XYZ file of C-alpha atoms in Angstrom:
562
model
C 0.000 0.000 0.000
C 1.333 3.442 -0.717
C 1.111 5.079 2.279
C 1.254 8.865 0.888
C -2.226 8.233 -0.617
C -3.831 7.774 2.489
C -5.734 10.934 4.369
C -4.554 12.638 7.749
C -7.058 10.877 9.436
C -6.149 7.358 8.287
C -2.303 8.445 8.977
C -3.468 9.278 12.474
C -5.116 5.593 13.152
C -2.329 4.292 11.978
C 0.246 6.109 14.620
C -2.477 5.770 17.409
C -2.748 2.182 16.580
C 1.063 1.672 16.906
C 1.216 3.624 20.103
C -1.392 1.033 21.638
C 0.938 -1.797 20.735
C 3.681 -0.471 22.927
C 5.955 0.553 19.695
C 9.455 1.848 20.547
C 10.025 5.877 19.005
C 12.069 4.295 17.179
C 9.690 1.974 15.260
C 7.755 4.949 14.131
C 10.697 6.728 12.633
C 11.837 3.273 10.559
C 8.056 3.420 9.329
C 8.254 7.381 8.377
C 11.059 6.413 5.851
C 8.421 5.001 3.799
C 6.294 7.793 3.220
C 6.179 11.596 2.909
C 3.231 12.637 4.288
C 3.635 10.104 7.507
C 6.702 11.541 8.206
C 6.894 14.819 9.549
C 3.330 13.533 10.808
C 4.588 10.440 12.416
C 6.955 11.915 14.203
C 5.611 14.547 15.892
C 3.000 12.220 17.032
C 5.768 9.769 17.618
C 7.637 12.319 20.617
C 4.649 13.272 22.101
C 4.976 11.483 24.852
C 8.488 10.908 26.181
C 10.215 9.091 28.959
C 13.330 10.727 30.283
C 14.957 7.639 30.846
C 15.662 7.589 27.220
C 18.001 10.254 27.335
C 19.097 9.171 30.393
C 20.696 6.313 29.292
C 22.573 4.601 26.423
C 20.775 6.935 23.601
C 21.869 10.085 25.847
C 21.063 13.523 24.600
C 22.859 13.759 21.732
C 20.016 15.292 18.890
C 17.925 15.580 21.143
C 17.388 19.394 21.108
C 15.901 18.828 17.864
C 12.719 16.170 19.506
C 12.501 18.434 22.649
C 10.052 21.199 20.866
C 8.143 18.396 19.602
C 6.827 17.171 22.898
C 3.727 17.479 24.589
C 3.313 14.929 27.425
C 6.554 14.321 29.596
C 6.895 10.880 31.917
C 9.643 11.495 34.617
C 10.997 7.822 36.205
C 13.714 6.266 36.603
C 16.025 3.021 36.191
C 17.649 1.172 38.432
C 20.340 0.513 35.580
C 20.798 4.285 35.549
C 23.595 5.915 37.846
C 23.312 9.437 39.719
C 26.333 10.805 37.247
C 23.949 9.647 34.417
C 21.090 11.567 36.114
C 23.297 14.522 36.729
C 25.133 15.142 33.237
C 21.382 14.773 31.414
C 20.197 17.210 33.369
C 22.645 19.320 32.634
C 21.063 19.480 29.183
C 17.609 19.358 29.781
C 17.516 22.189 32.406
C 18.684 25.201 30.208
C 15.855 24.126 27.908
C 12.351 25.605 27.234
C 9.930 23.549 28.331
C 6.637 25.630 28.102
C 5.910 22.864 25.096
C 4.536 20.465 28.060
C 1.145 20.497 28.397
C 1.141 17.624 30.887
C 3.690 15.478 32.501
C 3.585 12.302 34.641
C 6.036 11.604 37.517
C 6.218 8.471 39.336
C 7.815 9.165 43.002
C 7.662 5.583 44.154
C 10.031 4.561 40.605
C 12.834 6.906 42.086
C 15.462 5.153 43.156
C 18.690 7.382 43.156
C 21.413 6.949 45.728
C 21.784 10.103 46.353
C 19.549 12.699 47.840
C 20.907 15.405 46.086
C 20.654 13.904 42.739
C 16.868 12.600 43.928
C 16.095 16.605 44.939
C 17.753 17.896 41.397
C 15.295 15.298 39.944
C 12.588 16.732 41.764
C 13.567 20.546 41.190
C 13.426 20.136 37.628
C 10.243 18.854 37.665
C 9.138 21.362 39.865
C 10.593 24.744 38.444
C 10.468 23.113 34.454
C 7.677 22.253 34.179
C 5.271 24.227 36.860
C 3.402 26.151 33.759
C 1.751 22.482 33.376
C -1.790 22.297 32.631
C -2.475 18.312 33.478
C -0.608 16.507 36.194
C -0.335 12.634 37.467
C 1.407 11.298 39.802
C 1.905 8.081 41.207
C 2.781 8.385 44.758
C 5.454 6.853 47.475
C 5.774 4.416 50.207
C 8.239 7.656 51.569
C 6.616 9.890 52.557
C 9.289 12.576 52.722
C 9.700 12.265 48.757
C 5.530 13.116 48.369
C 6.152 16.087 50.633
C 9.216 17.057 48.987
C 7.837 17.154 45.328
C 4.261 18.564 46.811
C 6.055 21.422 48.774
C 6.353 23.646 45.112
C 3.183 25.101 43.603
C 2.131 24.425 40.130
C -0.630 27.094 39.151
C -0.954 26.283 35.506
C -2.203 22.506 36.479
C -6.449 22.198 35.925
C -6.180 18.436 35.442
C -4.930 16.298 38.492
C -4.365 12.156 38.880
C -2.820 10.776 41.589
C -2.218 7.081 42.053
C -1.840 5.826 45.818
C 0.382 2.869 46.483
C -2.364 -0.106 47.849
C -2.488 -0.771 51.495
C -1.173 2.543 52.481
C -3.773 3.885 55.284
C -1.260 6.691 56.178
C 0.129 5.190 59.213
C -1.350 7.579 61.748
C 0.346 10.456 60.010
C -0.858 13.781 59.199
C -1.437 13.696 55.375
C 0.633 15.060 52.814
C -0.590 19.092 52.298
C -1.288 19.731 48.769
C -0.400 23.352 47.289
C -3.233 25.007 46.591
C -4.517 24.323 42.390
C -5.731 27.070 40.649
C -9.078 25.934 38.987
C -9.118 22.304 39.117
C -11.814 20.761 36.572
C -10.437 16.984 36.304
C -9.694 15.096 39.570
C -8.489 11.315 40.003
C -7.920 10.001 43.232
C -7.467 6.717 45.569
C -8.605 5.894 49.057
C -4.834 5.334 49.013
C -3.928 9.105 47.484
C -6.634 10.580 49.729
C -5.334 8.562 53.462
C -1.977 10.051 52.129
C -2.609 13.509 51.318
C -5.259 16.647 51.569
C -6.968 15.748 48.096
C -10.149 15.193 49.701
C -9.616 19.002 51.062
C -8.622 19.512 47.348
C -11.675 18.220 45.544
C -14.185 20.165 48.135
C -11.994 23.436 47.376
C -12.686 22.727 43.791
C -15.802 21.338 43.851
C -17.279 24.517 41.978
C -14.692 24.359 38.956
C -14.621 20.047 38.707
C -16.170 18.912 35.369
C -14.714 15.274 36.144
C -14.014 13.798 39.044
C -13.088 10.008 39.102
C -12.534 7.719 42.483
C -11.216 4.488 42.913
C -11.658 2.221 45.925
C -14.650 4.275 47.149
C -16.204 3.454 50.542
C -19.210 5.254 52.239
C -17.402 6.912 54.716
C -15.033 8.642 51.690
C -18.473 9.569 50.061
C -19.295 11.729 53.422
C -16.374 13.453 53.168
C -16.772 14.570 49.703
C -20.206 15.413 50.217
C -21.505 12.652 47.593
C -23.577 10.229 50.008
C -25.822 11.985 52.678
C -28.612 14.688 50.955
C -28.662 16.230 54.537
C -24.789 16.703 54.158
C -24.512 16.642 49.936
C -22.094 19.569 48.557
C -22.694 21.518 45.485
C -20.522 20.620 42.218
C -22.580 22.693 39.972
C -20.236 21.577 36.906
C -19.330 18.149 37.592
C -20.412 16.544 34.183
C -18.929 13.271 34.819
C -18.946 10.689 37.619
C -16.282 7.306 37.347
C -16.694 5.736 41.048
C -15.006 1.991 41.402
C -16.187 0.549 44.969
C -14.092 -0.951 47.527
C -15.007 -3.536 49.688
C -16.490 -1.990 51.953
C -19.716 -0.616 50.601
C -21.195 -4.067 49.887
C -21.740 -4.540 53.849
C -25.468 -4.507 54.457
C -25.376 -1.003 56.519
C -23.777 0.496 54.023
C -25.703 -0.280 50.641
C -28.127 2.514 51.076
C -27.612 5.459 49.220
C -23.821 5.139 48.031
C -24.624 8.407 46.082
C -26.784 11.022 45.626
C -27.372 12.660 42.552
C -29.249 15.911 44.324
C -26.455 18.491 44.174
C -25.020 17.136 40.583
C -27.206 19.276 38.173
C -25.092 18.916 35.541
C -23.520 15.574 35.894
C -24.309 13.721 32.426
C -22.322 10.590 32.965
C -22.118 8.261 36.175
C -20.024 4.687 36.019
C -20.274 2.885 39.110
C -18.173 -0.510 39.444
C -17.888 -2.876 41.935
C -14.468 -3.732 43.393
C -15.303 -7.085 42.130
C -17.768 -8.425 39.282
C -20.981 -9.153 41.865
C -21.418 -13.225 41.753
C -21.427 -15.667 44.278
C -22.815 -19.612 43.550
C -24.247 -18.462 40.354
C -26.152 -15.649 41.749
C -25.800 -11.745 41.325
C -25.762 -10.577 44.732
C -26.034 -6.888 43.664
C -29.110 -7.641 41.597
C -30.509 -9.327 44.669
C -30.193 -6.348 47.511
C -33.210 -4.682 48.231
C -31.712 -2.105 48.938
C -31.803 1.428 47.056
C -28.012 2.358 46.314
C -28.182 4.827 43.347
C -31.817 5.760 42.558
C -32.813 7.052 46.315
C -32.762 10.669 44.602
C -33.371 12.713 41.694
C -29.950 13.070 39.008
C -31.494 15.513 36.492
C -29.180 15.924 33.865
C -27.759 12.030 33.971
C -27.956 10.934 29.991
C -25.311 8.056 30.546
C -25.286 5.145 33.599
C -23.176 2.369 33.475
C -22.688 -0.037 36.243
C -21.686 -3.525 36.809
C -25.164 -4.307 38.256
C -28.069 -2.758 39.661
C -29.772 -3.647 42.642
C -32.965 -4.805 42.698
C -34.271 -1.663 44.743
C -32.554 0.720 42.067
C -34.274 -0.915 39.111
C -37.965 0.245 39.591
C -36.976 3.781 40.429
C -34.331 4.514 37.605
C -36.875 5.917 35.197
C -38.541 8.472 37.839
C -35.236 9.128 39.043
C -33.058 9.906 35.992
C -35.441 10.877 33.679
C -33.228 12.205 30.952
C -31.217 8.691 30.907
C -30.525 7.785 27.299
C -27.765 5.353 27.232
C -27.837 2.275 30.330
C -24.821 -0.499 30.676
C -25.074 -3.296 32.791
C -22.507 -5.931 33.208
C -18.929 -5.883 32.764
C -17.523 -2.288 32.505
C -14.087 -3.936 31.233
C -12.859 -7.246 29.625
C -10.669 -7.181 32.532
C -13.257 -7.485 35.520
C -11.917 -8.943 38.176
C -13.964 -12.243 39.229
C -14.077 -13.243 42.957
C -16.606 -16.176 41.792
C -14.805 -17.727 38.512
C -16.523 -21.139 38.703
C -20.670 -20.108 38.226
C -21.470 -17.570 35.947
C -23.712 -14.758 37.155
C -26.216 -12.647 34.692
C -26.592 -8.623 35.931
C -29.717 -8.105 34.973
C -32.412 -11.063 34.135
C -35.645 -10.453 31.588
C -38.238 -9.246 34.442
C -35.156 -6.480 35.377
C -35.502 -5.360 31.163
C -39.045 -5.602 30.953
C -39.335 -3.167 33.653
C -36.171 -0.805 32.169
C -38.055 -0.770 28.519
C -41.559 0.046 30.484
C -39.903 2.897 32.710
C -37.359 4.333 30.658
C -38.937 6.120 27.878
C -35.920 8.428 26.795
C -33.416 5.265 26.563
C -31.638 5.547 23.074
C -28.639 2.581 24.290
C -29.477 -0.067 26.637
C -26.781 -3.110 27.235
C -26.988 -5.797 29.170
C -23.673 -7.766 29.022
C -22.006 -10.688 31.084
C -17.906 -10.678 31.515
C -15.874 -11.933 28.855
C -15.049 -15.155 31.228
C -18.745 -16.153 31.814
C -19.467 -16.010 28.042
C -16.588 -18.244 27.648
C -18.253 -20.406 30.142
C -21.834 -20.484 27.704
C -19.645 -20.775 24.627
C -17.985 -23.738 25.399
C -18.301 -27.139 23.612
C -18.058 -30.396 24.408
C -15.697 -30.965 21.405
C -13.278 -27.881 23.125
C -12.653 -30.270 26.254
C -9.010 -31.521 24.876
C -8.143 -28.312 24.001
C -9.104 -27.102 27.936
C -7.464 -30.105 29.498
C -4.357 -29.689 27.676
C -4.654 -25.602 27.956
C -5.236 -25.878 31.868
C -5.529 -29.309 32.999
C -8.899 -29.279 34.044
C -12.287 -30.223 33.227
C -14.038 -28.328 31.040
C -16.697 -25.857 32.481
C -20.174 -26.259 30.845
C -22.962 -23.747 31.071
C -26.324 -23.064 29.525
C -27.566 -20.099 29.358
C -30.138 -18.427 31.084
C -33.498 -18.883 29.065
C -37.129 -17.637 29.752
C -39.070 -18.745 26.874
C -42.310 -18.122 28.439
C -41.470 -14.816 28.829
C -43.203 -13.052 26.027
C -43.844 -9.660 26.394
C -39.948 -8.585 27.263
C -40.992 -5.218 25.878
C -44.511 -4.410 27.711
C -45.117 -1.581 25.440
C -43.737 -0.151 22.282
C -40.780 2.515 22.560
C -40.032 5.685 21.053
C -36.535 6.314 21.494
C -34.368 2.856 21.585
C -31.817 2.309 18.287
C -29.477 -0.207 20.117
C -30.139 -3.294 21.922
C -27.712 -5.929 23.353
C -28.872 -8.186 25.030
C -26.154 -10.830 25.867
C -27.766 -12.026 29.454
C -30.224 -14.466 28.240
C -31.244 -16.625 25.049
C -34.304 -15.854 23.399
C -36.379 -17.491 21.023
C -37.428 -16.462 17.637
C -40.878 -15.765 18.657
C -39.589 -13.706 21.731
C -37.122 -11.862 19.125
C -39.849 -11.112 16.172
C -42.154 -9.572 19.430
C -39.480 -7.917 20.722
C -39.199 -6.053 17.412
C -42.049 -5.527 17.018
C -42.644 -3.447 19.878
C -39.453 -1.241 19.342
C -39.511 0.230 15.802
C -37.011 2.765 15.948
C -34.405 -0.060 16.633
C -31.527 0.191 14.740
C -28.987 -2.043 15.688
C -29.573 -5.954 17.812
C -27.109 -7.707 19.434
C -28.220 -11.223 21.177
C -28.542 -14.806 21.713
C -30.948 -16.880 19.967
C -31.816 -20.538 21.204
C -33.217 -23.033 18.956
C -35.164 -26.507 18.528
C -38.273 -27.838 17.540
C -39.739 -26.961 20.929
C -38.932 -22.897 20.179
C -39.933 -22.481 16.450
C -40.749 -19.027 14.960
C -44.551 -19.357 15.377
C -45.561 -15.750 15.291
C -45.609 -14.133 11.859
C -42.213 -11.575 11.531
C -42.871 -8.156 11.691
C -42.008 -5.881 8.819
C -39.000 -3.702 10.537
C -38.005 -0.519 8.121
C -35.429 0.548 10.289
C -32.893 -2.333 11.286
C -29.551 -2.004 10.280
C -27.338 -4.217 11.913
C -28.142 -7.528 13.694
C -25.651 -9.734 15.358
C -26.737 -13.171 16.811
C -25.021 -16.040 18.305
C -26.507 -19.223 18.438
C -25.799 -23.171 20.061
C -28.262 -24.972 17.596
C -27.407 -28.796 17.997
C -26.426 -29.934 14.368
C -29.868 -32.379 14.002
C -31.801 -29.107 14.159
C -29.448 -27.677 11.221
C -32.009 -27.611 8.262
C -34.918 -26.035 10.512
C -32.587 -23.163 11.625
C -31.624 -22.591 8.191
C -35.078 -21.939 6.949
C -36.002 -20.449 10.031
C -33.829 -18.001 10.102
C -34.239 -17.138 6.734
C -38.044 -16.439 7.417
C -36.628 -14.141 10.284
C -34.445 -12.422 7.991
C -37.173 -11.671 4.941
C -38.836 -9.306 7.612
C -35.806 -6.988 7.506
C -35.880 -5.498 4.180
C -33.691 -2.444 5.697
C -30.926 -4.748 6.988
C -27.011 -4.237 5.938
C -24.848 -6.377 7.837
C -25.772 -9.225 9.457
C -22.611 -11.179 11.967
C -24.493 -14.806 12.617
C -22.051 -16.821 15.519
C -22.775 -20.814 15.827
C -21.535 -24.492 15.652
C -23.096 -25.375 12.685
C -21.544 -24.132 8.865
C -24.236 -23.478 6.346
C -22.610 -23.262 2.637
C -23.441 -20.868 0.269
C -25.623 -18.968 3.029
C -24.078 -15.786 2.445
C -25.065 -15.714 -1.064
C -28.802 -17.009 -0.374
C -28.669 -14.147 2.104
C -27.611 -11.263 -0.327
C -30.119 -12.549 -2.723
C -33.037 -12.379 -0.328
C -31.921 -8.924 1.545
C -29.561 -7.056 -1.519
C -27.467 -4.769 -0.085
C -26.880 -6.788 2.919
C -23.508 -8.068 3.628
C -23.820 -11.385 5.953
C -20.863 -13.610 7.525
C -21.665 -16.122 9.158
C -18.276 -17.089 11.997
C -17.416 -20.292 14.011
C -18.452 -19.679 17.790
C -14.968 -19.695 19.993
C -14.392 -18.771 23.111
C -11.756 -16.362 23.923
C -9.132 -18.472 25.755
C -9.280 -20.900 22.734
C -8.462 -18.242 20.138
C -5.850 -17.345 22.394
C -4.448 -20.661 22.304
C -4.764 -20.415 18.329
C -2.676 -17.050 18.360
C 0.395 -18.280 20.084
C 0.380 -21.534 17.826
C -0.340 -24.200 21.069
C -3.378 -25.208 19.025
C -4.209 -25.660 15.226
C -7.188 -24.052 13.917
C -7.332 -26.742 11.379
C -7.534 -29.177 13.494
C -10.485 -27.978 15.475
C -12.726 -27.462 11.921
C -12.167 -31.139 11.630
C -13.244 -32.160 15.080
C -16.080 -29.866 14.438
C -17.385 -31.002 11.004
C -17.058 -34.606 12.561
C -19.552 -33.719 15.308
């Protein structure tokens, strides 16, 4: 491919896709040698954020006067491979520069190892007096104290974005925390239960509270959401600009007492977007324990402006009252917030939200435009598993394979009670349905432009009802687990499905069973509509695949032989 040919904005994929793949600078310069127009492109994008250590060291700062104006994001760390006289005769160069290029830098105390304290405090100075015009700031703190107080004893009154990272475990010892200068206009705030035992940034955040557009908390407990006025109404604070809300529980709130109103949306006029996570996904023996409490943890109180909610699980006290009480909601995710969910139950999957918990979202929720209801990649793994996979898994982790069906309601008709006005996307990853339950569901949301779900099939579930006509549906994904005697009748009966969608244009089918020539038969009956139709794998098997432990050929055989 000639790479000049492309646009700016395919030229910036391409160096934003290279950065995610932990690419070395120098990777990107090798690449700009092949075109023009990625060049001077690619490498300013290339410097934009730099690590010191790579002047530092063995590439020292020879040319490097040349990258320096280049650079917009700084991270300060260190090596233990790196000597002080190292340290010393690079900063020698670097301090006589301008650095009013940095628009944010990152410094991680704790990664400071020098064996000197003078060479540790010329670290620190530079930092300090370099770079104090800084508009965003992170910084991962110390187990020393003295090295948090040393680098927050200098002001930096250009900073409006702050992120501190607190090292786990540390409750502060009994010591007075760490004073914070005092921020101009803060309007982005991360912190830690760690970061805020350590230091005054829960002073910090109430200081700011009338400038913060974004304020994001990790290991939140109750007694943390009293002190930042979040939890009590009688004792709720004002953060008349706070448009966005990222809260990650501890442990701690998940005690009986203490599920009650983890936060209140009555001083938040303006928030728009509120993620709540659990410190761990919410299953125990198969059950959702979150979806279980009584309790009312989010919805005790009126959020106003809230558009976006995304949580791992809500409880069943929440779920009646989330229409009344966020009535401009328009886009609702529960179930995994992250591939990455950490699982304290890994051996029963859980659902977050079963059909009677929709029914009653689609009923209540009028404004919804998004609603997704998702299970963590690891449980789907758990539904998606074959029989035929169990070599694979034995030899993978030397256990037994686990085997799961999914969670199916087929006498559950009406999932949508009433028809809706506002929904265009719909995943629904939870539960099976059947093709009755899918052509009803349909037909009761008309505006829907985009499906994603699970469709069960056998001569017990056949599509009974006659398919609606739908003008309006784009895209529809389904996965299926139809047992390979049943092949013919899901053929034609998913074909019937399909005629109903004359509006269609890409259809993503996921299953056991391989239908040839479908594709074709497909663009015949629904032209314009590109269909594939994809093996159903689960994740740790295509894993396997990737590093070359297993051969995908070899599994197409086993299948076909099934």
């Amino acid at each position: 491919m000639n790479l000049d040919r492309l646009p700016d904005d395919a030229l910036h994929l391409v160096v934003q896709y290279l950065r995610s793949w932990s690419y070395k600078q120098d990777d990107l310069r090798q690449l700009a040698q092949c075109s023009r127009a990625l060049r001077a492109f690619a490498i300013r994008r290339g410097w934009e954020y730099f690590a010191l250590t790579q002047v530092v060291g063995v590439a020292g700062t020879h040319g490097f006067d040349a990258v320096q104006p280049l650079l917009s994001r700084l991270l300060i760390t260190d090596d233990e491979q790196l000597t002080d006289a190292q340290w010393d005769a690079a900063l020698d160069v670097l301090e006589p520069m301008d650095w009013s290029n940095v628009a944010m830098f990152s410094i991680e105390l704790d990664a400071l190892c020098r064996r000197r304290d003078a060479c540790l405090r010329r670290i620190l100075a530079f930092a300090q007096q370099r770079l104090r015009h800084a508009r965003e700031l992170w910084v991962g703190l110390a187990w020393d104290r003295r090295v948090v107080e040393a680098f927050f004893g200098a002001d930096f009154p250009g900073v409006r974005e702050l992120r501190m990272i607190g090292k786990p475990g540390d409750d502060g010892a009994g010591a007075a925390p760490v004073r914070l200068p005092a921020y101009g206009e803060l309007t982005v705030m991360y912190l830690d239960r760690s970061a805020a035992l350590m230091t005054s940034a829960v002073e910090l955040v109430r200081r700011s509270r009338l400038t913060l557009q974004d304020l994001n908390i990790d290991e939140y407990t109750p007694a943390l959401g009293e002190q930042l006025g979040l939890r009590r109404e009688t004792a709720a604070l004002d953060y008349p600009l706070l448009r966005r809300l990222a809260v990650s529980a501890a442990d701690a709130p998940l005690v009986a007492g203490d599920c009650d109103g983890l936060l209140v949306g009555t001083r938040l006029p303006a928030l728009a977007s509120l993620y709540f996570s659990e410190a761990a996904y919410p299953s125990r023996g198969g059950a959702n324990y979150v979806a279980q409490m009584p309790h009312v943890r989010l919805a005790g109180a009126a959020w106003p402006a809230l558009r976006m909610l995304a949580v791992d699980a809500l409880s069943a006290g929440d779920v009646p009252l989330i229409g009344a009480q966020m009535p401009a909601l328009q886009v609702l995710s529960i179930g995994a917030l992250g591939s990455d969910v950490r699982l304290e139950d890994a051996a029963t999957p859980s659902v977050p939200a079963d059909l009677s918990t929709v029914q009653t979202l689609l009923a209540t929720c009028a404004r919804l435009v998004d609603l997704r209801i998702e299970t963590p990649e690891q449980y789907e793994d758990m539904y998606n598993n074959s029989p035929g996979f169990a070599p694979y898994y034995q030899q993978q982790f030397g256990a037994e394979l686990p085997l799961f069906e999914r969670p199916f309601s087929p006498g559950l008709h009406e999932i949508a009670p009433q028809p809706h006005a506002h929904l265009r996307h719909l995943t629904l990853n939870s539960s099976a349905l059947t093709f009755d339950q899918l052509a009803l569901l349909l037909g009761r949301l008309e505006r829907l432009n985009s499906l994603e779900g699970i469709v069960r099939f056998t001569s017990r579930y056949p599509l009974t009802c006659a398919p609606p006509r739908h003008a309006r549906l784009s895209q529809l994904s389904l996965a299926h687990s139809t047992q390979s005697r049943y092949k013919h009748m899901f053929k034609s009966t998913l074909l019937r499905f399909l005629s109903m969608l004359g509006a269609l244009r890409t259809l993503e089918v996921y299953g056991e069973l391989e239908f040839r020539g479908i594709e074709s038969t497909v663009q015949r009956l629904l032209p314009g509509c590109h269909a594939g139709f994809y093996s159903l794998i689960p994740t740790w098997l295509l894993d396997a695949i990737d590093s070359g432990e297993v051969d995908a050929k070899d599994i197409r055989r086993r299948r076909i032989k099934r």
